[in-house]
Structures are given as structure tokens and as C-alpha cells.
Steps between C-alpha positions, in 0.01 A plus 500: 500500500811320378594416862156344550556289191835376632333360811342231284792482258591145397760510223634741241682420179602717205450375145637733231302820548230356727503460877291208627366513855313219673305571817278309740210625711220311676566177315521659154822521299522777241724602213597864444712674235693768694185650650218436745269406214415130511560317174388159619393332824475144630334376817751264653237247605340503152788552255304391190196719558456852363552747786453832318159596364629608159658158436165336568328743263749414225356149501174640358612383157354164608152651474544548126751227413443213745741248348805678356790274413786750509571813701788744464589727792733798461645585841551250782523696825429263790343249258153510659299434183736240344497306828121513523459380143762228548320370807132546413497499116761233426376435145594853397855545370655821634801690373634792703756747363689706760771749408683494836683177578510576872121538516476140377750390763316679781166352384650151526675563832236696690165469322473124433525526122528137385766389252421492129303198388259396222237754608716794616801663337666815636735669254755771569457751220330810362127452453459722193749317274362171628148597394624616160664161451185308600200639308160336543647276768282545809138495611556736793760777524558658841701819541601570861838666457622783720828669579573748784333776295186300418409344166812499278515782246516265200170343612310821422531520122237413244746257342532315833126434511509398133761239589285382791199444276708324236612249765142382558329214327140525379269578795806580712487744790749769603512581874694797639543641849521881513459764770203736488728771644763453229541832313498302174180309584283667233775447244511126575124464473482701177774295334351171614162605361658583165694176474219273624229675296326617819461142627620613842359446850639653819471348849580731793644327808547793740497878549692612302688170495563252229286486187492177304443545127372219282557533126333254264642380171142431385154563643455254791291196421280554806335840546181419690528673839290243686712213366822682584379567853423130548846414366656747746321326787621161378860620464486652847398164643769315305798725570404687816546841335242782506403475132147626563622817672743564214223441248280752678785753493546432129131565436497824701823644366422426136141635523325187378133600449349186348473124538783451253860599565584794274818678396539872443559472124 
């Protein structure tokens, strides 16, 4: 299997304790951390679009918070979401915190990450101390941080999710990418439910695949299912992402029985 991977091997660099591999196949460039698992992908002919399904699903925060002013992303990878926001949501100010300096360098060199400007700032640093130093500072918090073993160990604790919630402003939304096959999956969900007072929705994006979790600082302003469905259709037309399909998955997975979006409280 490793030999097969080398046939599409593009570059390898070592940054501290992490090995960064970049591969290309059929017009798609991908980032790996010392494994075959894809961390991020970019279609070379459409570098600012979202190639992987889970990255598109993470944009579902727009259904509940259509005009956020600030977004904080912990984990850069190949910079798919920051690039998309920078290109298609230019009024939103994005800050990205990435612990590995070389990941930032590779994102600039090989994944078209633009330089810092008034709407995008990429910082080399540890996301947890950064969040602790910036309470109530963001409308949207996205957690998409992985190491070669999966989600970092210090991102599993109850105190981590407490810090995440404290970073949000009123009506803010927490968005996290996790794997359904992760042995700690139930632990993550349980701790997120406790911290966010059960204001949690899960969006499956594959089998078992990525699961996108939305955690709400407060009850969303819009709960009418018909209205939300119409908003999903409008967002799909505006951004070219499958918002309606993700909304349907959200409804099915969270067992919504009525005309009003409900939480398992």
C-alpha cells in the first residue's frame, strides 16, 4: 500500500514530530500526515472551491448564522475552508491558528493559501491557549485539527469544550469535524452535549466517514423547518454547495419529528 502511495508522491517534509506528505492524483492535490489518510484536498483547476464533502458540510453554520462577522479556525491543513471564505465571503474576518509552522508554509506553497490581509490572518501557535486568551471573540468557531493519530488527545477533555464555548459570542456556533469510526466518538458527543446544554446537531457526510457537529451557544433564532429548508435552497444557489442534502441528513440523523427544529434536551 505504501508503494502505491509513492507512485503519486509529490513532496515530503518533516516538521518537529509530524511528517507532511503532498500527493497528486487525477487533478487533485492532497495533504497527508504520515499516512494514506487525506487531511485536505484541492482540485488544481478550482483551487478555491471545497473539494472534500466534509468541508462543504462545515459551511452549514450559514444556515443558522447567515452573516457572521468573525470566524476562528483551529487547524489549517490545506487551507480549504479559509480559502473558500476568503474568496466567497470576503466580509467575514477569518483567523486561523495552526500549531505546525511547516503546515502553514506548505499551504502557501502548494495549496494557494493567500497572504495575510484585512480579512484573513493565519497565526502560528497553539489553538487552546489562543482561545483562552480571546474569550467571547468569535461568531463561528471551527475545529478541524488532526495529527497522525487522529484528533489530538488534548482536544478530548471536557475543559477543552468549555474553552471552545467560552470563545463564542452570543448566538455563536461551534463546528467540529470528527470521525464516526473514532473510538472516542461517543465521548466527544457526550462532552459536547454537556458543555452546549444539549444544543447539538450532527450532520453525517459518509459511511462511516466524517461527522460534522454543530454546537450552539444559544437556541438558534430560526427553528421553523420549512423556513430552514428554503434557506438551504437559497444558500445552495448562492454558493454552489449541497446545503439541501446536508439539511436532509441533519433532519434524518437528529430524528426531527415535527415542523420545528428540536434538540434532545
